[in-house]
Amino acid sequence: DQQVKQNSPSLSVQEGRISILNCDYTNSMFDYFLWYKKYPAEGPTFLISISSIKDKNEDGRFTVFLNKSAKHLSLHIVPSQPGDSAVYFCAANTGTASKLTFGTGTRLQVTL
Amino acid sequence: ETGVTQSPTHLIKTRGQQVTLRCSSQSGHNTVSWYQQALGQGPQFIFQYYREEENGRGNFPPRFSGLQFPNYSSELNVNALELDDSALYLCASSLTSRRGDEQFFGPGTRLTVL
């Protein structure tokens, strides 16, 4: 049972435009959400997070939006840069534990 | 400051064999989590070690076991390997086991079971 879903396996965006990556979850106990970025041959690196008490968190070019009623979150990257080309994972956890439940990932390609 | 390292990088085993994967946590971190990432999937939580004790386990059979040493490095052991165990195994270290502490991932060990 996939509790965190990323329904778009891949996304291609032109440099300078906005990239929007989506994530849906089914477990209503999740109350903390994270995005990780992964380059080939490297481990995932933390990008940005959001608590369920917020609906938006911004860090530079990266903004995460959370819609609790729809159990949906999205990551916006503006403007997109070629170095953003990577696989992006949405992850969630619940309570005080740090165990992460990941989605299947979306491969973002930023073209020139 | 040295990041999270894992060894070996790649490994090929045959069904029924046993394997040990190693992880050195980032300096000052006392918590290590292990994840399995099968092809085309996201990482799945195997278990976590905090101060040498298991601190949570995912939906993996007992043939997946681990250890954490006094220097907080860790091992993942898998007995009686199956073809489906072929995956990238990631370890992540964090300052503590609290969820607000960022998890820093190593580059992973690619295990192939033939």
Tab-separated table of C-alpha atoms in Angstrom, chain B:
chain	number	residue	atom	x	y	z
B	1	GLU	CA	33.590	17.312	8.548
B	2	THR	CA	33.188	13.903	6.876
B	3	GLY	CA	29.764	13.046	5.530
B	4	VAL	CA	28.004	9.698	5.642
B	5	THR	CA	29.991	6.959	3.936
B	6	GLN	CA	28.918	3.464	2.925
B	7	SER	CA	30.831	0.381	1.872
B	8	PRO	CA	31.036	-1.391	-0.396
B	9	THR	CA	29.741	0.644	-3.333
B	10	HIS	CA	28.593	-2.373	-5.283
B	11	LEU	CA	28.134	-6.011	-4.365
B	12	ILE	CA	27.033	-9.129	-6.222
B	13	LYS	CA	25.775	-12.156	-4.294
B	14	THR	CA	23.844	-15.305	-5.092
B	15	ARG	CA	20.574	-16.489	-3.622
B	16	GLY	CA	20.876	-17.945	-0.130
B	17	GLN	CA	24.086	-16.112	0.710
B	18	GLN	CA	24.519	-13.604	3.503
B	19	VAL	CA	25.693	-9.995	3.143
B	20	THR	CA	26.926	-7.241	5.469
B	21	LEU	CA	26.739	-3.594	4.483
B	22	ARG	CA	28.492	-0.855	6.434
B	23	CYS	CA	27.732	2.766	7.194
B	24	SER	CA	29.823	5.433	8.914
B	25	SER	CA	27.666	8.179	10.328
B	26	GLN	CA	28.466	11.860	10.212
B	27	SER	CA	30.555	13.131	13.096
B	28	GLY	CA	28.454	13.825	16.205
B	29	HIS	CA	25.417	11.888	14.958
B	30	ASN	CA	24.067	9.129	17.221
B	31	THR	CA	21.234	7.853	15.022
B	32	VAL	CA	21.433	5.762	11.864
B	33	SER	CA	18.494	4.714	9.700
B	34	TRP	CA	18.606	2.160	6.878
B	35	TYR	CA	16.448	2.258	3.760
B	36	GLN	CA	16.008	-0.086	0.788
B	37	GLN	CA	15.371	1.477	-2.619
B	38	ALA	CA	14.253	-1.002	-5.260
B	39	LEU	CA	14.424	-0.008	-8.917
B	40	GLY	CA	11.774	2.585	-9.769
B	41	GLN	CA	10.659	2.908	-6.152
B	42	GLY	CA	11.271	5.323	-3.337
B	43	PRO	CA	13.398	4.377	-0.337
B	44	GLN	CA	11.632	2.108	2.170
B	45	PHE	CA	12.474	2.268	5.866
B	46	ILE	CA	14.126	-0.892	7.188
B	47	PHE	CA	15.070	0.103	10.746
B	48	GLN	CA	16.740	2.743	12.845
B	49	TYR	CA	19.435	2.549	15.512
B	50	TYR	CA	19.779	5.116	18.272
B	51	ARG	CA	22.679	4.893	20.719
B	52	GLU	CA	23.299	1.223	19.808
B	53	GLU	CA	19.672	0.115	20.276
B	54	GLU	CA	17.076	-0.622	17.586
B	55	ASN	CA	14.598	2.260	17.621
B	56	GLY	CA	11.887	1.354	15.164
B	57	ARG	CA	11.537	-1.159	12.370
B	58	GLY	CA	9.727	-1.182	9.051
B	59	ASN	CA	7.934	-4.049	7.352
B	60	PHE	CA	10.986	-6.234	6.713
B	61	PRO	CA	11.490	-9.875	7.769
B	62	PRO	CA	13.832	-10.869	10.621
B	63	ARG	CA	16.539	-11.942	8.159
B	64	PHE	CA	17.248	-8.211	7.914
B	65	SER	CA	19.178	-7.329	11.049
B	66	GLY	CA	21.503	-4.596	12.153
B	67	LEU	CA	24.016	-3.352	14.641
B	68	GLN	CA	25.239	0.002	15.813
B	69	PHE	CA	28.670	0.331	17.362
B	70	PRO	CA	29.888	2.646	20.167
B	71	ASN	CA	31.274	5.040	17.537
B	72	TYR	CA	27.729	5.080	16.038
B	73	SER	CA	28.737	3.426	12.786
B	74	SER	CA	26.314	0.722	11.726
B	75	GLU	CA	25.945	-2.536	9.838
B	76	LEU	CA	23.028	-4.002	7.955
B	77	ASN	CA	23.036	-7.794	7.670
B	78	VAL	CA	20.802	-9.744	5.331
B	79	ASN	CA	20.650	-13.538	5.590
B	80	ALA	CA	19.300	-16.042	3.065
B	81	LEU	CA	19.366	-13.535	0.219
B	82	GLU	CA	16.479	-13.542	-2.239
B	83	LEU	CA	16.336	-12.130	-5.762
B	84	ASP	CA	13.984	-9.366	-4.549
B	85	ASP	CA	16.672	-8.136	-2.161
B	86	SER	CA	18.433	-6.607	-5.178
B	87	ALA	CA	18.272	-2.878	-4.492
B	88	LEU	CA	20.159	0.236	-3.462
B	89	TYR	CA	20.640	0.262	0.309
B	90	LEU	CA	20.876	3.713	1.819
B	91	CYS	CA	21.858	4.695	5.296
B	92	ALA	CA	21.149	8.067	6.845
B	93	SER	CA	22.539	9.589	10.001
B	94	SER	CA	21.032	12.322	12.134
B	95	LEU	CA	22.049	14.208	15.242
B	96	THR	CA	19.341	12.497	17.296
B	97	SER	CA	16.308	10.307	16.639
B	98	ARG	CA	13.914	13.274	16.797
B	99	ARG	CA	12.129	13.895	13.544
B	100	GLY	CA	13.137	17.555	13.293
B	101	ASP	CA	16.771	16.559	12.902
B	102	GLU	CA	17.832	16.426	9.276
B	103	GLN	CA	18.777	13.006	7.972
B	104	PHE	CA	21.978	12.972	5.935
B	105	PHE	CA	22.139	10.134	3.439
B	106	GLY	CA	25.137	8.232	2.197
B	107	PRO	CA	25.564	7.370	-1.508
B	108	GLY	CA	24.273	3.837	-0.974
B	109	THR	CA	25.404	0.276	-1.657
B	110	ARG	CA	24.059	-1.336	-4.820
B	111	LEU	CA	23.329	-5.018	-4.071
B	112	THR	CA	22.634	-7.433	-6.893
B	113	VAL	CA	21.390	-10.926	-6.040
B	114	LEU	CA	21.714	-13.512	-8.811
